[in-house]
Amino acid sequence: MNIENSCIVIFGASGDLTFRKLIPALYNLFRVGRLGQNFSVLGVARSELTDDSFRTKMRGALVKFEKAQGQELEDFCTHLYYQAVNTSDALDYAKLLLRLDELHDKYGSCGNTLYYLSTPPSLYGVIPECLAAHGLTTEEYGWKRIIVEKPFGYDIKTAKELDEKIHHYFEEHQIYRIDHYLGKETVQNLLVLRFSNGLFEPLWNRNFIDYVEITGAEAIGVEERGGYYDGSGAMRDMFQNHLLQVLAMVAMEPPAIINADSMRDEVAKVLHCLHPLTAEDVKNNVVLGQYTKGEVDDQAAAGYLEEKGVPADSNTETYMAIKCEIDNWRWAGVPFYVRTGKRLPTRVTEVVIHFKTTPHPVFSQNAPENKLIIRVQPDEGISMRFGLKKPGAGFEAKEVSMDFRYSDLSSASSLLTAYERLLLDALKGDATLFARTDAVHACWKFVQPILDYKAERGRVYEYEAGTWGPTEADKLIAKHGKVWR
Ligand code: NDP
Ligand code: BG6
């Protein structure tokens, strides 16, 4: 599908996300010809930048992150513009309106506008209201879409309030709640693996699967984002959105067809089946942790409480592990163990499907387990582990693996990154890979009891930076007779 001429308005254009992710993603789409020539990018923030100084800043980002250079870089920069606006000041929107009219005239983009909210979340409700007050949301002259960055709300109550506010000014089909994990190639590949192969789907249920493990581990700490992170924690930052979306991809029923509605119907359905947690469940099945100083990659790493922007008495979790259950026919009785954390030994996101063992061990007491490992990042790929005969006398089984690496595909070098894919989809009007309101609410509803537990200063265990989290997380899985891979 070709994209129409359009203007992309980035609110928060002087910020970190624009610099590190959004402009590089747009540049790469331009470079491979996916944006064409008739588009403009209008950066908006309070800082008093000009078109030229904005271009210089973005050129710097592109040189730094994309090693961009030459005519292609210069051509791209001519599409960048900047308008100083205080987004919470309604009067400033008149300037925005004029600027947008100018750009639509210049690029023949007929009013088609994609708004990208990359500001502090406190402005996510205000910006749509001010846009509407200046007639900037009406679709009489070109389509209008709005991408809302995470976090979408702070808990179930604020998520609903935010939705209500945005829905006053935009219809659901115009709203694109971004979760960049859905833009990752290997997360999408989960669907293709499951639903295009006769091999896996018949086994993908409680009859054959013992348990499922989902890990989102990071070696980095909170870096420069201590202030933001402390108000968020691992639960809001990674679990409520990214990892629950991955869980939904693993557990959902096949959609009848792949389009935004049927895909998102199935995602919402399975998220609604998450077994609600009582306070007792939270105590027994959730482990929260916070890193203390240690060593990661042979480098000394400060403890969380020493990080910039973090209060010295913070109780915020930088790690969480949880046992979830799904109340439906496919998954009843199959535990899903999910863990995520910062300052773990390495960066890895993977899903491990542990299949049940044979009903009777014929060859040896310790027959290898059958596992399917779906590596989301890095080294994207899939590995099937099973038992074969150890060469030599007797019938001893040993674990072997069949591995597929994404990088072996000849087309792998042209893969779009998550932000590239999602920006392109939003420009095309395809919301399949964006979170729908019911799914977002289902995720918040599920985590709310954990938030309540934490608010009452529920126990947060320490773990040393560079280790796999608190030992309590190992006990959590061990008490059900399982192990983390
Ligand atoms: P930054 O703090 O770096 O940037 C915030 C931006 O908002 C700046 O451009 C700031 O510019 C602008 N801004 C703040 N107040 C106003 C205002 N009243 N009117 C107009 N502009 C304003 O944040 P990030 O770029 O890191 O994050 C942006 C959003 O994206 C946040 O909601 C964050 O949670 C989310 N996000 C960020 C990720 C990241 O990796 N950085 C990852 C995923 C989500 P100025 O001061 O010039 O007005
Ligand atoms: C962001 C979180 O949404 O996802 C960060 O705010 C986290 O804290 C990041 O580091 C992880 O994304 P990725 O793509 O590096 O796994």
Coordinates of C-alpha atoms in Angstrom, one line a residue, residues 159-322:
A159 CA -5.9 5.1 31.6
K160 CA -9.7 5.2 31.4
E161 CA -9.8 9.0 32.0
L162 CA -7.2 9.5 29.3
D163 CA -9.1 7.4 26.9
E164 CA -12.2 9.3 27.6
K165 CA -10.5 12.6 27.0
I166 CA -8.9 11.6 23.7
H167 CA -12.2 10.0 22.5
H168 CA -13.8 13.4 22.9
Y169 CA -11.7 14.7 20.0
F170 CA -10.6 11.6 18.0
E171 CA -12.5 8.5 17.0
E172 CA -11.0 5.1 17.9
H173 CA -10.0 4.5 14.3
Q174 CA -7.8 7.7 14.5
I175 CA -6.0 6.7 17.7
Y176 CA -2.8 4.7 17.5
R177 CA -1.5 3.7 20.9
I178 CA 2.1 2.7 20.3
D179 CA 3.8 -0.3 21.9
H180 CA 7.0 -0.7 20.1
Y181 CA 7.3 -4.4 20.9
L182 CA 4.5 -5.0 18.5
G183 CA 6.6 -3.4 15.8
K184 CA 9.4 -6.0 16.4
E185 CA 9.8 -8.4 13.5
T186 CA 10.1 -11.5 15.8
V187 CA 7.0 -10.6 17.9
Q188 CA 5.0 -10.5 14.6
N189 CA 6.8 -13.7 13.6
L190 CA 5.2 -15.4 16.6
L191 CA 1.9 -15.1 14.7
V192 CA 3.3 -16.5 11.5
L193 CA 5.0 -19.3 13.3
R194 CA 1.8 -20.3 15.0
F195 CA -0.8 -19.7 12.4
S196 CA 0.9 -20.7 9.2
N197 CA 2.3 -24.1 10.3
G198 CA 0.3 -27.2 10.8
L199 CA 3.1 -28.5 12.9
F200 CA 2.9 -26.3 16.0
E201 CA -0.7 -25.3 16.4
P202 CA -2.1 -28.7 17.3
L203 CA 0.5 -28.9 20.1
W204 CA -0.1 -25.3 21.3
N205 CA -2.3 -26.0 24.3
R206 CA -2.7 -27.4 27.7
N207 CA -2.5 -31.0 26.5
F208 CA 1.1 -30.6 25.3
I209 CA 2.6 -27.5 26.9
D210 CA 3.9 -27.7 30.5
Y211 CA 4.6 -24.1 31.0
V212 CA 5.6 -20.9 29.2
E213 CA 8.4 -18.6 30.1
I214 CA 8.7 -15.0 28.9
T215 CA 11.9 -13.0 29.7
G216 CA 12.6 -9.4 29.0
A217 CA 16.0 -8.8 30.4
E218 CA 18.2 -5.7 30.1
A219 CA 21.8 -5.2 31.1
I220 CA 21.4 -1.4 31.1
G221 CA 20.2 0.5 34.2
V222 CA 17.9 3.5 34.2
E223 CA 20.5 5.6 32.4
E224 CA 19.4 9.3 32.2
R225 CA 15.7 8.5 32.9
G226 CA 15.8 8.0 36.6
G227 CA 13.2 10.7 37.2
Y228 CA 10.7 9.1 34.9
Y229 CA 11.5 5.5 35.8
D230 CA 11.1 6.0 39.5
G231 CA 7.5 7.0 39.0
S232 CA 7.0 4.0 36.8
G233 CA 9.0 0.9 37.8
A234 CA 9.4 -2.4 35.9
M235 CA 5.7 -3.2 36.1
R236 CA 4.5 -0.1 34.3
D237 CA 7.6 0.4 32.1
M238 CA 7.8 -3.1 30.7
F239 CA 5.3 -5.6 32.0
Q240 CA 1.9 -3.8 31.7
N241 CA 2.5 -3.1 28.1
H242 CA 5.4 -4.8 26.2
L243 CA 5.4 -8.2 28.0
L244 CA 1.7 -8.6 28.3
Q245 CA 1.4 -7.9 24.5
V246 CA 4.0 -10.6 23.9
L247 CA 2.1 -12.9 26.1
A248 CA -1.1 -12.2 24.1
M249 CA 0.7 -13.1 20.9
V250 CA 1.8 -16.4 22.4
A251 CA -1.6 -17.2 23.9
M252 CA -4.3 -15.7 21.5
E253 CA -6.6 -17.7 19.3
P254 CA -6.1 -17.5 15.6
P255 CA -7.8 -14.5 14.0
A256 CA -10.1 -15.3 11.1
I257 CA -8.1 -12.9 8.9
I258 CA -5.2 -10.6 9.6
N259 CA -6.7 -7.2 9.9
A260 CA -6.8 -4.6 12.7
D261 CA -10.2 -5.6 14.0
S262 CA -9.9 -9.4 14.0
M263 CA -6.4 -9.4 15.3
R264 CA -7.1 -7.0 18.1
D265 CA -10.4 -8.8 19.0
E266 CA -8.3 -11.9 19.7
V267 CA -5.6 -10.0 21.7
A268 CA -8.3 -8.4 23.8
K269 CA -10.1 -11.7 24.3
V270 CA -7.1 -13.5 25.7
L271 CA -6.0 -10.5 27.9
H272 CA -9.5 -10.5 29.4
C273 CA -8.9 -14.2 30.3
L274 CA -5.9 -13.5 32.5
H275 CA -6.8 -15.0 35.9
P276 CA -7.5 -12.0 38.2
L277 CA -5.0 -11.7 41.1
T278 CA -6.2 -11.5 44.7
A279 CA -4.0 -9.8 47.3
E280 CA -2.9 -13.4 48.4
D281 CA -2.0 -14.3 44.8
V282 CA 0.2 -11.2 44.5
K283 CA 2.0 -12.2 47.7
N284 CA 2.6 -15.7 46.5
N285 CA 3.1 -15.3 42.7
V286 CA 4.8 -11.9 42.2
V287 CA 8.4 -11.1 43.1
L288 CA 9.6 -7.5 42.9
G289 CA 13.3 -6.5 43.1
Q290 CA 15.6 -3.5 43.0
Y291 CA 19.3 -3.6 42.0
T292 CA 22.1 -2.8 44.3
K293 CA 25.6 -2.0 43.1
G294 CA 27.4 -4.8 41.3
E295 CA 29.1 -5.6 38.0
V296 CA 27.6 -5.8 34.5
D297 CA 29.8 -6.8 31.5
D298 CA 32.9 -6.5 33.7
Q299 CA 32.1 -2.9 34.5
A300 CA 31.2 -1.6 38.0
A301 CA 27.5 -0.6 38.1
A302 CA 25.9 1.7 40.6
G303 CA 22.9 0.6 42.7
Y304 CA 19.5 1.9 41.7
L305 CA 19.4 4.3 44.8
E306 CA 22.6 5.9 43.6
E307 CA 21.2 6.7 40.1
K308 CA 20.6 10.3 39.0
G309 CA 17.0 11.4 39.7
V310 CA 16.2 8.5 42.0
P311 CA 15.2 9.3 45.6
A312 CA 17.5 7.7 48.2
D313 CA 14.6 5.9 49.9
S314 CA 12.9 4.7 46.7
N315 CA 10.9 1.5 46.8
T316 CA 10.5 1.3 43.0
E317 CA 11.0 -2.1 41.5
T318 CA 13.6 -2.5 38.7
Y319 CA 12.7 -6.2 38.4
M320 CA 9.6 -8.3 38.5
A321 CA 8.7 -11.9 38.1
I322 CA 5.2 -13.3 38.0

